[in-house]
Amino acid sequence: MTPLVVVISSPSGGGKSSITRRVLSERADVGYSVSATTRPARPGEREGEAYYFLLPVEFERRVANGDFLEHAAYNGHRYGTLASEVRRVTQGGKHVLLDIEIEGARQVRQRFPDALLVFVVPPSGTVLVERLRVRGTESAQVIAGRMERALTELAAALEYDYIVVNDDLEGAVRVVNAILDAEPHRTSRQRDAAFLLDRIRNEIAAELTRSTDIN
Ligand code: 5GP
């Protein structure tokens, strides 16, 4: 099996983080690409687990060094996917999951045309706004900023391969798992398909020859 590069995006409040967490805990064949960011760690976030937390100067140095597959700005901070992370996961034979925003997703698509892009949407705008408000930790101004950003991000969803409506978490996780199970079987992803079909046809042809020889 060729490991897939899987991007999952959604506006803030779309439920992408819960889906990602569930998929990673349920599947041994998927690993997480830990991003680098210049934003400060939130309580409970551990270095090398949630993110690699870098100073802006260090982030710049790594950009200049070509260490990132993609990078983008979000809410005044920089975020990026390290090539070494994607390699670490895929070399372990696993699909690699990238939880990144839309600009980064576009860059990944350019770099890996085969990447699988999944966009998670809330069932309605009202639900998204409610989810943003119940978090309760942010000012009205920050929430308004997230709503504005959601408008831009939702406009990009049509560029993705799949749009998953996150009505209830169980259902959305089931759909993402179904996509991950089915996608490697897509004809264009099966490098050995021609070889496999040849072998099956040869076996049938040989059997046919044998049986016509007997009769
Ligand atoms: P947060 O600060 O809430 O963890 O993430 C903010 C946004 O940045 C989310 O939409 C998240 O998906 C995105 N993000 C996280 N890591 C990366 C990354 O490596 N590259 C890009 N382009 N976006 C990222």
Coordinates of C-alpha atoms and ligand atoms in Angstrom, one line a residue:
M1 CA 0.0 0.0 0.0
T2 CA 1.2 3.5 -0.9
P3 CA 0.7 5.8 2.1
L4 CA -1.7 8.6 1.5
V5 CA -1.1 12.3 2.3
V6 CA -4.4 13.3 3.9
V7 CA -5.3 16.9 4.6
I8 CA -8.2 17.7 6.9
S9 CA -9.4 21.3 7.1
S10 CA -12.4 23.1 8.5
P11 CA -13.3 26.5 9.8
S12 CA -12.8 27.0 13.6
G13 CA -15.8 25.3 15.2
G14 CA -16.2 22.8 12.4
G15 CA -15.2 19.9 14.6
K16 CA -12.0 18.9 12.7
S17 CA -9.9 18.5 15.9
S18 CA -12.4 16.0 17.5
I19 CA -12.6 14.0 14.2
T20 CA -8.8 14.0 13.9
R21 CA -8.3 12.8 17.5
R22 CA -10.8 10.0 17.1
V23 CA -9.5 8.8 13.8
L24 CA -5.9 8.7 15.2
S25 CA -7.0 6.8 18.3
E26 CA -9.0 4.3 16.3
R27 CA -6.6 3.5 13.5
A28 CA -3.1 2.0 13.6
D29 CA -2.6 2.8 9.9
V30 CA -2.7 6.6 10.3
G31 CA -0.2 8.9 11.9
Y32 CA -0.2 12.6 12.6
S33 CA 2.1 15.2 11.2
V34 CA 3.0 17.5 14.1
S35 CA 3.1 21.0 12.7
A36 CA 5.5 23.8 13.6
T37 CA 4.0 27.1 14.8
T38 CA 5.1 30.5 16.2
R39 CA 1.9 30.8 18.4
P40 CA 2.4 30.2 22.2
A41 CA 1.4 26.9 23.6
R42 CA -2.1 26.7 25.2
P43 CA -2.5 25.0 28.6
G44 CA -2.0 21.3 28.2
E45 CA -0.3 21.5 24.8
R46 CA 3.0 19.7 24.8
E47 CA 6.1 20.4 22.7
G48 CA 6.4 17.8 19.9
E49 CA 2.9 16.5 20.5
A50 CA 0.4 19.3 19.7
Y51 CA 3.0 21.3 17.8
Y52 CA 6.7 22.1 17.6
F53 CA 6.7 25.6 19.1
L54 CA 9.2 27.8 17.4
L55 CA 10.4 31.4 17.8
P56 CA 9.6 33.5 14.7
V57 CA 13.3 33.7 13.9
E58 CA 13.7 30.0 14.1
F59 CA 10.6 29.5 11.9
E60 CA 12.1 31.9 9.3
R61 CA 15.4 30.0 9.4
R62 CA 13.6 26.8 8.7
V63 CA 11.6 28.4 5.8
A64 CA 14.8 29.6 4.3
N65 CA 16.3 26.2 4.8
G66 CA 13.5 24.6 2.8
D67 CA 12.3 22.5 5.7
F68 CA 8.6 23.1 5.1
L69 CA 6.3 21.4 2.6
E70 CA 3.9 24.3 3.2
H71 CA 3.5 27.2 5.5
A72 CA 0.9 29.9 6.1
A73 CA -0.1 32.7 8.5
Y74 CA -3.2 32.3 10.6
N75 CA -4.4 34.8 13.3
G76 CA -1.0 36.6 13.2
H77 CA 1.0 33.4 13.7
R78 CA 2.9 31.2 11.4
Y79 CA 2.2 27.5 10.9
G80 CA 3.9 25.0 8.7
T81 CA 4.2 21.3 7.9
L82 CA 7.8 19.9 8.2
A83 CA 8.9 17.6 5.4
S84 CA 10.6 15.5 8.1
E85 CA 7.2 14.9 9.8
V86 CA 5.5 13.6 6.7
R87 CA 8.5 11.4 6.0
R88 CA 8.6 10.1 9.6
V89 CA 5.0 8.9 9.3
T90 CA 5.0 7.6 5.7
Q91 CA 8.3 5.8 6.2
G92 CA 6.6 3.9 9.0
G93 CA 4.1 2.7 6.4
K94 CA 1.2 4.8 7.6
H95 CA -1.1 7.4 6.0
V96 CA -0.1 10.8 7.2
L97 CA -2.8 13.2 8.5
L98 CA -2.3 16.9 8.2
D99 CA -4.6 19.2 10.2
I100 CA -4.0 22.4 8.3
E101 CA -5.8 25.5 7.0
I102 CA -6.8 26.2 3.3
E103 CA -3.6 28.0 2.1
G104 CA -1.5 25.2 3.3
A105 CA -3.9 22.6 1.8
R106 CA -3.5 24.4 -1.6
Q107 CA 0.3 24.2 -1.3
V108 CA 0.1 20.5 -0.4
R109 CA -2.1 19.9 -3.5
Q110 CA 0.5 21.6 -5.7
R111 CA 3.3 19.6 -4.3
F112 CA 1.5 16.2 -4.1
P113 CA -1.3 16.2 -6.7
D114 CA -2.3 12.8 -5.3
A115 CA -3.0 14.2 -1.8
L116 CA -6.4 13.5 -0.4
L117 CA -8.2 16.6 0.7
V118 CA -11.1 16.4 3.2
F119 CA -13.1 19.4 4.3
V120 CA -15.3 19.2 7.4
V121 CA -18.3 21.5 7.6
P122 CA -20.8 22.1 10.4
P123 CA -24.4 21.2 9.5
S124 CA -25.3 24.9 9.5
G125 CA -24.0 28.4 10.1
T126 CA -26.0 28.6 13.3
V127 CA -24.4 25.5 14.7
L128 CA -20.9 26.9 13.9
V129 CA -21.6 30.2 15.6
E130 CA -23.0 28.4 18.6
R131 CA -19.9 26.2 18.8
L132 CA -17.7 29.3 18.7
R133 CA -19.7 31.0 21.4
V134 CA -20.0 28.1 23.9
R135 CA -16.2 27.9 24.1
G136 CA -16.6 31.0 26.2
T137 CA -13.0 31.7 26.5
E138 CA -12.8 34.3 23.8
S139 CA -13.9 38.0 23.4
A140 CA -16.7 38.9 21.0
Q141 CA -14.1 40.5 18.8
V142 CA -12.1 37.2 18.5
I143 CA -15.3 35.3 17.8
A144 CA -16.3 37.8 15.1
G145 CA -12.8 37.3 13.6
R146 CA -13.3 33.6 13.5
M147 CA -16.7 34.0 11.8
E148 CA -15.2 36.2 9.1
R149 CA -12.4 33.7 8.5
A150 CA -15.0 30.9 8.3
L151 CA -16.7 32.7 5.4
T152 CA -13.4 32.6 3.4
E153 CA -12.5 29.1 4.4
L154 CA -16.0 27.7 3.4
A155 CA -15.6 29.3 0.0
A156 CA -12.5 27.0 -0.5
A157 CA -14.3 23.8 0.4
L158 CA -15.2 23.0 -3.3
E159 CA -11.5 22.6 -4.0
Y160 CA -11.4 19.6 -1.7
D161 CA -12.0 15.9 -2.7
Y162 CA -14.5 15.3 0.0
I163 CA -16.9 17.5 2.1
V164 CA -17.9 15.8 5.3
V165 CA -20.8 17.3 7.3
N166 CA -20.1 17.1 11.0
D167 CA -23.6 16.8 12.3
D168 CA -22.7 14.3 14.9
L169 CA -19.2 13.2 15.7
E170 CA -19.8 9.5 15.4
G171 CA -21.3 9.8 11.9
A172 CA -18.5 12.1 10.7
V173 CA -15.8 9.8 12.1
R174 CA -17.5 6.9 10.3
V175 CA -17.4 8.8 7.0
V176 CA -13.8 9.8 7.3
N177 CA -12.9 6.2 8.1
A178 CA -14.8 5.0 5.1
I179 CA -12.9 7.4 2.9
L180 CA -9.6 6.3 4.3
D181 CA -10.6 2.6 3.7
A182 CA -11.8 3.1 0.2
E183 CA -9.3 5.6 -1.2
P184 CA -6.3 3.3 -1.6
H185 CA -8.4 1.1 -3.9
R186 CA -9.0 3.9 -6.4
T187 CA -7.6 2.6 -9.7
S188 CA -5.3 5.5 -10.2
R189 CA -3.7 4.9 -6.8
Q190 CA -3.0 1.2 -7.5
R191 CA 0.5 1.2 -9.1
D192 CA 0.4 -2.6 -9.5
A193 CA -3.1 -2.8 -10.9
A194 CA -1.9 -3.6 -14.5
F195 CA 0.5 -6.3 -13.1
L196 CA -2.2 -7.8 -10.9
L197 CA -4.7 -7.9 -13.8
D198 CA -2.2 -9.5 -16.1
R199 CA -1.4 -12.2 -13.6
I200 CA -5.1 -13.0 -13.1
R201 CA -5.7 -13.0 -16.9
N202 CA -2.7 -15.3 -17.4
E203 CA -3.9 -17.7 -14.8
I204 CA -7.4 -17.9 -16.4
A205 CA -5.9 -18.2 -19.9
A206 CA -3.6 -21.0 -18.7
E207 CA -6.5 -22.8 -17.2
L208 CA -8.5 -22.4 -20.4
T209 CA -5.7 -23.9 -22.4
R210 CA -5.5 -26.8 -20.0
S211 CA -9.2 -27.5 -20.1
T212 CA -9.5 -27.3 -23.9
D213 CA -6.4 -29.6 -24.2
I214 CA -8.2 -32.2 -22.1
N215 CA -11.5 -32.0 -24.0
Ligands
5GP1 P1 -4.7 26.4 16.3 O1 -3.8 27.6 16.6 O2 -6.1 26.6 16.7 O3 -4.1 25.1 16.8 O4 -4.7 26.3 14.7 C1 -5.2 27.3 13.9 C2 -5.3 26.9 12.4 O5 -4.0 26.6 11.9 C3 -6.1 25.6 12.2 O6 -7.0 25.8 11.1 C4 -5.1 24.6 11.9 O7 -5.7 23.6 11.1 C5 -4.1 25.4 11.2 N1 -2.8 24.7 11.2 C6 -2.2 24.0 12.1 N2 -1.0 23.5 11.7 C7 -0.8 24.0 10.5 C8 0.2 23.8 9.5 O8 1.2 23.2 9.7 N3 0.0 24.5 8.3 C9 -1.0 25.2 8.0 N4 -1.1 25.8 6.8 N5 -2.1 25.4 8.9 C10 -1.9 24.8 10.1

